[in-house]
Backbone as JSON, one array per atom type, in Angstrom:
{
  "sequence": "MSISSLVATFLELANLSLAGNQLGSFSDLNALSPTTGRGGIMNGCLSGLTSLRKLILMGNLLRPHVKKDGQMGLHNYLFEVVRRFPSLEVRDGEVIDAAMEGTIVATVAAAPNRSQSMVEEEMMAKPLDTLSPQPPLPIGI",
  "N": [[7.93, -10.06, 18.19], [5.35, -7.86, 18.0], [3.41, -6.36, 15.11], [2.69, -3.87, 15.36], [4.44, -2.87, 17.19], [6.66, -2.39, 15.42], [6.59, -0.06, 14.35], [7.25, 1.88, 16.69], [9.67, 0.91, 17.29], [11.25, 0.92, 14.93], [11.65, 3.67, 13.49], [12.38, 4.87, 11.13], [12.14, 2.97, 9.16], [12.82, 1.6, 6.12], [12.64, -0.58, 4.17], [10.59, -3.21, 4.21], [9.6, -6.63, 4.65], [6.67, -8.58, 4.71], [6.0, -10.96, 4.03], [4.33, -14.1, 3.53], [2.86, -14.13, 6.15], [0.44, -14.38, 6.84], [-1.43, -12.39, 6.68], [-4.62, -11.28, 6.42], [-6.39, -9.14, 5.93], [-6.43, -5.74, 4.8], [-6.64, -4.17, 6.89], [-5.12, -5.05, 8.66], [-2.58, -4.03, 8.35], [-2.99, -1.39, 9.26], [-1.76, -0.37, 11.71], [0.56, 0.12, 11.13], [0.41, 2.18, 9.19], [0.93, 5.53, 7.98], [-1.23, 6.68, 7.28], [-3.81, 5.48, 8.01], [-5.81, 3.94, 10.46], [-4.11, 3.19, 13.73], [-1.87, 4.38, 12.67], [-1.13, 7.84, 11.43], [-2.03, 11.07, 12.17], [-0.47, 12.17, 15.01], [-0.46, 14.08, 17.96], [0.16, 16.34, 16.48], [2.29, 15.25, 14.86], [3.22, 12.95, 12.15], [2.62, 9.5, 12.62], [3.57, 6.15, 12.11], [5.02, 4.28, 9.51], [6.53, 6.27, 8.19], [8.8, 6.63, 6.21], [8.64, 4.36, 4.6], [9.62, 2.61, 1.8], [10.07, 0.31, 0.39], [7.9, -2.54, 0.11], [7.12, -5.77, 0.98], [4.41, -8.07, 0.27], [4.0, -10.6, -0.39], [2.33, -13.89, -0.5], [0.58, -13.62, 1.65], [-2.88, -13.66, 2.47], [-4.06, -11.52, 1.29], [-3.49, -11.39, -1.3], [-4.54, -13.27, -2.85], [-6.8, -12.47, -4.21], [-6.05, -10.54, -6.04], [-5.25, -12.22, -8.2], [-7.91, -13.67, -8.88], [-9.65, -11.68, -9.14], [-8.82, -10.47, -11.26], [-8.15, -7.53, -13.4], [-9.65, -5.49, -11.84], [-9.06, -6.58, -9.21], [-6.38, -5.91, -9.1], [-6.14, -3.32, -9.14], [-7.71, -2.69, -6.65], [-5.93, -3.8, -4.9], [-3.62, -2.27, -5.11], [-4.45, 0.18, -4.62], [-5.16, -0.1, -2.03], [-2.79, -0.58, -0.77], [-1.08, 1.6, -1.57], [-2.59, 3.89, -0.68], [-2.33, 3.49, 2.23], [0.27, 3.74, 2.51], [1.67, 5.99, 1.39], [4.42, 6.88, 0.76], [5.64, 4.73, -0.6], [7.56, 3.09, -3.15], [8.21, 0.53, -4.17], [6.6, -2.17, -4.52], [5.88, -5.41, -3.48], [8.28, -6.22, -5.08], [7.9, -4.87, -7.6], [8.17, -1.84, -9.31], [6.23, 0.82, -8.38], [3.87, 2.56, -10.5], [4.5, 5.97, -11.0], [2.57, 7.72, -11.8], [0.09, 6.4, -11.59], [0.11, 6.07, -8.65], [0.31, 8.88, -7.86], [-2.42, 9.58, -8.65], [-4.12, 8.1, -6.98], [-3.22, 8.97, -4.47], [-3.83, 11.72, -4.62], [-6.57, 11.48, -5.03], [-7.27, 10.39, -2.62], [-6.53, 12.18, -0.71], [-8.1, 14.33, -1.46], [-10.6, 13.57, -1.11], [-11.16, 12.11, 1.28], [-13.13, 10.55, 2.4], [-14.33, 9.46, 0.41], [-16.17, 6.6, -1.02], [-14.32, 3.49, -1.7], [-15.14, 2.38, -4.04], [-15.94, 4.31, -5.65], [-13.66, 5.56, -6.23], [-12.11, 3.47, -7.62], [-13.72, 3.15, -9.78], [-13.02, 5.75, -11.28], [-10.38, 5.25, -11.55], [-10.44, 2.84, -13.22], [-11.47, 4.13, -15.71], [-9.26, 5.08, -16.67], [-6.65, 4.55, -18.86], [-4.07, 2.02, -18.22], [-0.72, 1.7, -17.61], [0.56, 0.26, -15.75], [-0.45, -2.16, -15.39], [0.94, -3.98, -16.87], [3.48, -6.58, -16.8], [6.12, -6.16, -14.75], [9.81, -6.56, -14.45], [11.04, -7.92, -11.57], [12.74, -5.86, -8.91], [15.86, -5.95, -7.47], [15.85, -6.46, -4.37], [17.11, -5.72, -1.16], [16.75, -6.62, 1.77]],
  "CA": [[7.57, -8.56, 18.08], [4.14, -7.47, 17.31], [3.41, -5.55, 14.09], [2.53, -2.35, 15.63], [5.63, -2.49, 17.93], [7.46, -1.95, 14.57], [6.52, 1.72, 14.41], [7.88, 2.47, 17.76], [11.2, 0.61, 17.42], [12.24, 1.38, 13.71], [11.0, 5.02, 12.95], [12.95, 5.13, 9.89], [12.36, 1.73, 8.45], [12.53, 2.01, 4.64], [12.38, -1.72, 3.7], [9.77, -4.16, 4.88], [9.02, -7.71, 4.04], [5.81, -9.15, 5.54], [5.71, -12.18, 3.2], [4.1, -15.34, 4.28], [2.58, -13.74, 7.53], [-1.15, -14.7, 7.16], [-2.21, -11.23, 6.84], [-5.8, -11.66, 5.9], [-7.0, -7.9, 5.6], [-5.68, -4.59, 4.73], [-6.8, -3.43, 8.17], [-3.87, -5.67, 9.4], [-1.63, -3.07, 8.08], [-3.18, 0.07, 9.77], [-0.87, 0.04, 12.82], [2.1, 0.49, 10.47], [0.39, 3.29, 8.22], [0.78, 6.78, 8.66], [-2.59, 7.46, 7.01], [-5.09, 5.04, 8.46], [-5.82, 3.17, 11.71], [-3.52, 3.74, 14.94], [-1.07, 5.34, 12.4], [-1.74, 9.02, 11.37], [-1.32, 12.42, 12.79], [-0.65, 11.98, 16.52], [0.3, 15.08, 18.7], [0.82, 17.09, 15.48], [3.05, 14.63, 14.15], [2.87, 12.0, 11.51], [2.99, 8.38, 13.17], [3.51, 5.1, 11.14], [6.07, 3.9, 8.86], [6.6, 7.47, 7.11], [9.93, 6.55, 5.31], [8.73, 3.11, 4.02], [9.85, 2.7, 0.43], [9.52, -1.0, -0.5], [7.12, -3.38, 0.98], [6.56, -7.15, 0.24], [3.27, -8.73, 0.91], [3.4, -11.94, -1.18], [2.08, -15.14, 0.57], [-0.56, -13.34, 2.22], [-4.21, -13.82, 2.23], [-4.48, -10.33, 0.69], [-3.28, -11.27, -2.72], [-5.3, -13.97, -3.8], [-7.93, -11.55, -5.02], [-5.44, -10.01, -7.45], [-5.5, -13.11, -9.41], [-9.07, -14.14, -8.97], [-10.49, -10.59, -9.68], [-8.16, -9.72, -12.44], [-7.82, -6.09, -13.22], [-10.21, -4.86, -10.64], [-8.29, -7.12, -8.04], [-5.05, -5.48, -8.86], [-6.59, -1.89, -8.76], [-7.77, -2.65, -5.6], [-4.71, -4.23, -4.14], [-2.83, -1.24, -5.48], [-5.34, 1.43, -4.12], [-5.12, -0.1, -0.63], [-1.36, -0.4, -0.31], [-0.66, 2.98, -1.66], [-3.25, 4.69, 0.34], [-1.89, 3.38, 3.39], [1.83, 3.95, 2.48], [1.95, 6.88, 0.14], [5.83, 6.92, 0.42], [6.1, 3.57, -1.24], [8.22, 3.19, -4.5], [8.3, -0.61, -4.75], [5.44, -3.09, -3.91], [6.03, -6.8, -4.15], [9.2, -6.14, -6.06], [7.78, -4.14, -8.7], [7.89, -0.3, -9.24], [4.71, 1.58, -8.39], [3.84, 3.76, -11.38], [4.11, 7.43, -10.38], [1.15, 8.43, -12.24], [-1.03, 5.76, -10.57], [0.18, 6.53, -7.36], [-0.18, 10.26, -7.65], [-3.7, 9.51, -8.95], [-4.53, 7.54, -5.75], [-2.79, 9.82, -3.16], [-4.5, 13.1, -4.8], [-7.89, 11.33, -4.73], [-7.69, 10.04, -1.12], [-6.29, 13.5, -0.06], [-9.14, 15.29, -1.79], [-12.06, 12.98, -0.64], [-10.94, 10.87, 2.28], [-14.43, 9.84, 2.96], [-15.24, 8.72, -0.7], [-15.96, 5.14, -1.06], [-13.34, 2.99, -2.5], [-15.75, 1.89, -5.34], [-16.06, 5.57, -6.67], [-12.21, 5.86, -6.76], [-11.92, 2.5, -8.53], [-14.18, 3.34, -11.0], [-12.45, 6.69, -11.92], [-9.11, 4.61, -12.02], [-10.69, 1.85, -14.32], [-11.66, 4.74, -16.71], [-8.3, 5.65, -17.32], [-5.76, 3.45, -19.27], [-2.95, 2.03, -17.08], [0.36, 0.97, -18.06], [0.89, -0.28, -14.71], [-0.94, -3.39, -15.39], [1.93, -5.03, -17.64], [4.36, -7.2, -15.67], [7.43, -5.41, -14.53], [10.84, -7.44, -13.8], [11.2, -7.66, -9.98], [13.78, -5.37, -8.52], [16.53, -6.71, -6.28], [15.62, -5.87, -2.99], [18.07, -6.14, -0.11], [16.18, -6.49, 3.16]],
  "C": [[6.22, -8.48, 17.45], [4.19, -6.44, 16.15], [3.33, -4.03, 14.4], [3.78, -1.8, 16.53], [6.79, -1.97, 16.81], [7.78, -0.5, 14.44], [7.34, 2.25, 15.37], [9.31, 1.91, 17.63], [11.93, 0.94, 16.01], [11.35, 2.49, 13.04], [11.22, 5.28, 11.55], [12.83, 3.91, 8.97], [11.82, 1.99, 6.96], [12.15, 0.54, 3.99], [11.68, -2.65, 4.56], [9.32, -5.39, 4.3], [8.01, -8.47, 5.18], [5.24, -10.33, 4.7], [5.47, -13.43, 3.99], [3.52, -15.0, 5.71], [1.11, -13.85, 7.66], [-1.81, -13.5, 7.35], [-3.54, -11.44, 5.91], [-6.78, -10.57, 5.57], [-6.15, -6.73, 5.64], [-5.69, -3.87, 5.98], [-5.56, -4.05, 8.89], [-2.69, -4.76, 9.23], [-1.75, -1.49, 8.55], [-2.42, 0.34, 10.72], [0.32, 0.66, 12.32], [1.75, 1.88, 9.59], [0.21, 4.61, 8.85], [-0.59, 7.52, 8.0], [-3.79, 6.93, 7.63], [-4.69, 4.4, 9.91], [-4.92, 3.99, 12.99], [-2.18, 4.51, 14.3], [-1.67, 6.8, 12.04], [-1.14, 9.98, 12.09], [-1.77, 12.19, 14.48], [0.0, 13.35, 17.14], [0.91, 16.12, 17.64], [1.77, 16.54, 14.61], [2.65, 13.42, 13.34], [3.26, 10.59, 12.27], [2.92, 7.37, 11.94], [4.97, 5.31, 10.65], [6.27, 5.19, 7.68], [7.8, 7.4, 6.03], [10.06, 5.29, 4.68], [8.9, 3.19, 2.52], [9.7, 1.43, -0.22], [9.0, -1.85, 0.7], [6.74, -4.65, 0.11], [5.34, -7.77, 0.98], [2.86, -10.12, 0.53], [3.14, -12.83, -0.34], [1.41, -14.83, 1.57], [-1.87, -13.69, 1.73], [-4.67, -12.61, 1.3], [-4.6, -10.43, -0.65], [-3.93, -12.12, -3.67], [-6.43, -13.41, -4.84], [-7.66, -10.73, -6.15], [-5.61, -11.05, -8.53], [-7.02, -13.34, -9.73], [-9.99, -12.81, -9.56], [-10.04, -9.88, -10.82], [-7.75, -8.24, -12.3], [-8.42, -5.21, -12.1], [-9.53, -5.3, -9.47], [-7.07, -6.27, -8.0], [-5.23, -3.84, -8.71], [-6.78, -1.8, -7.24], [-6.79, -2.85, -4.45], [-3.74, -3.16, -4.11], [-3.36, 0.0, -4.64], [-5.13, 1.15, -2.6], [-3.71, 0.01, 0.01], [-1.06, 1.02, -0.41], [-1.33, 4.02, -0.79], [-2.72, 4.62, 1.7], [-0.43, 3.75, 3.62], [2.25, 4.92, 1.21], [3.56, 7.19, -0.2], [6.42, 5.69, -0.52], [6.64, 3.81, -2.89], [8.15, 1.67, -4.86], [7.06, -1.59, -3.9], [5.61, -4.46, -4.4], [7.08, -7.0, -5.09], [9.21, -5.54, -7.33], [7.59, -2.47, -8.41], [6.5, 0.06, -9.4], [4.82, 2.78, -9.54], [3.54, 4.89, -10.9], [2.79, 8.07, -10.6], [-0.1, 7.82, -11.52], [-0.98, 6.03, -9.17], [-0.23, 8.01, -7.07], [-1.76, 10.42, -7.56], [-4.61, 9.22, -7.52], [-4.29, 8.48, -4.61], [-3.76, 11.2, -3.34], [-6.02, 12.74, -4.48], [-8.24, 10.94, -3.2], [-7.54, 11.33, -0.34], [-7.4, 14.72, -0.26], [-10.42, 15.13, -1.26], [-11.72, 12.13, 0.19], [-11.81, 10.01, 2.75], [-15.18, 9.29, 1.78], [-15.08, 7.27, -0.61], [-14.95, 4.75, -2.12], [-13.8, 2.61, -3.85], [-15.65, 2.98, -6.25], [-14.65, 5.75, -7.13], [-11.94, 4.84, -7.85], [-12.4, 2.59, -9.78], [-13.66, 4.57, -11.72], [-11.03, 6.12, -12.51], [-9.38, 3.69, -13.15], [-10.96, 2.59, -15.65], [-10.65, 5.16, -17.5], [-7.4, 4.45, -17.66], [-4.49, 3.58, -18.53], [-1.94, 1.12, -17.87], [0.98, 0.08, -16.88], [0.59, -1.8, -14.45], [0.2, -4.51, -16.13], [3.16, -5.52, -16.75], [5.62, -6.41, -15.89], [8.52, -6.36, -14.13], [10.85, -6.92, -12.38], [12.65, -6.96, -9.92], [14.69, -6.12, -7.52], [16.41, -5.8, -5.07], [16.45, -6.57, -1.77], [17.39, -5.83, 1.32], [16.65, -7.17, 4.34]]
}
């Protein structure tokens, strides 16, 4: 099954693990996203995984930048995931901080064409509690 066929087959999918699937770019997720790529508004309706609450991306090429780039890498990773899946509550077994998610979603909605670096600069200027490790949640997928 291709990644894009998940949307048509599982319209109400809430939990998804793509761990260890060699995803090398955030654009690989666009077919699943209700906000980017082939997801989005089609015929007046949202397409993409609009009900997605839990997403696991560990073991993909997307994640090494988080460790290598430190706080900025974490901000970039979180930004890219949340802007593609604003309904997410849990990413890689960690609860997404509601304030951070709200900032990302509001910023993208207010200025969808703003560069990511401008958004990151705003996010970096604010203190974040989301960087402290959180215990993983049990996820039944």
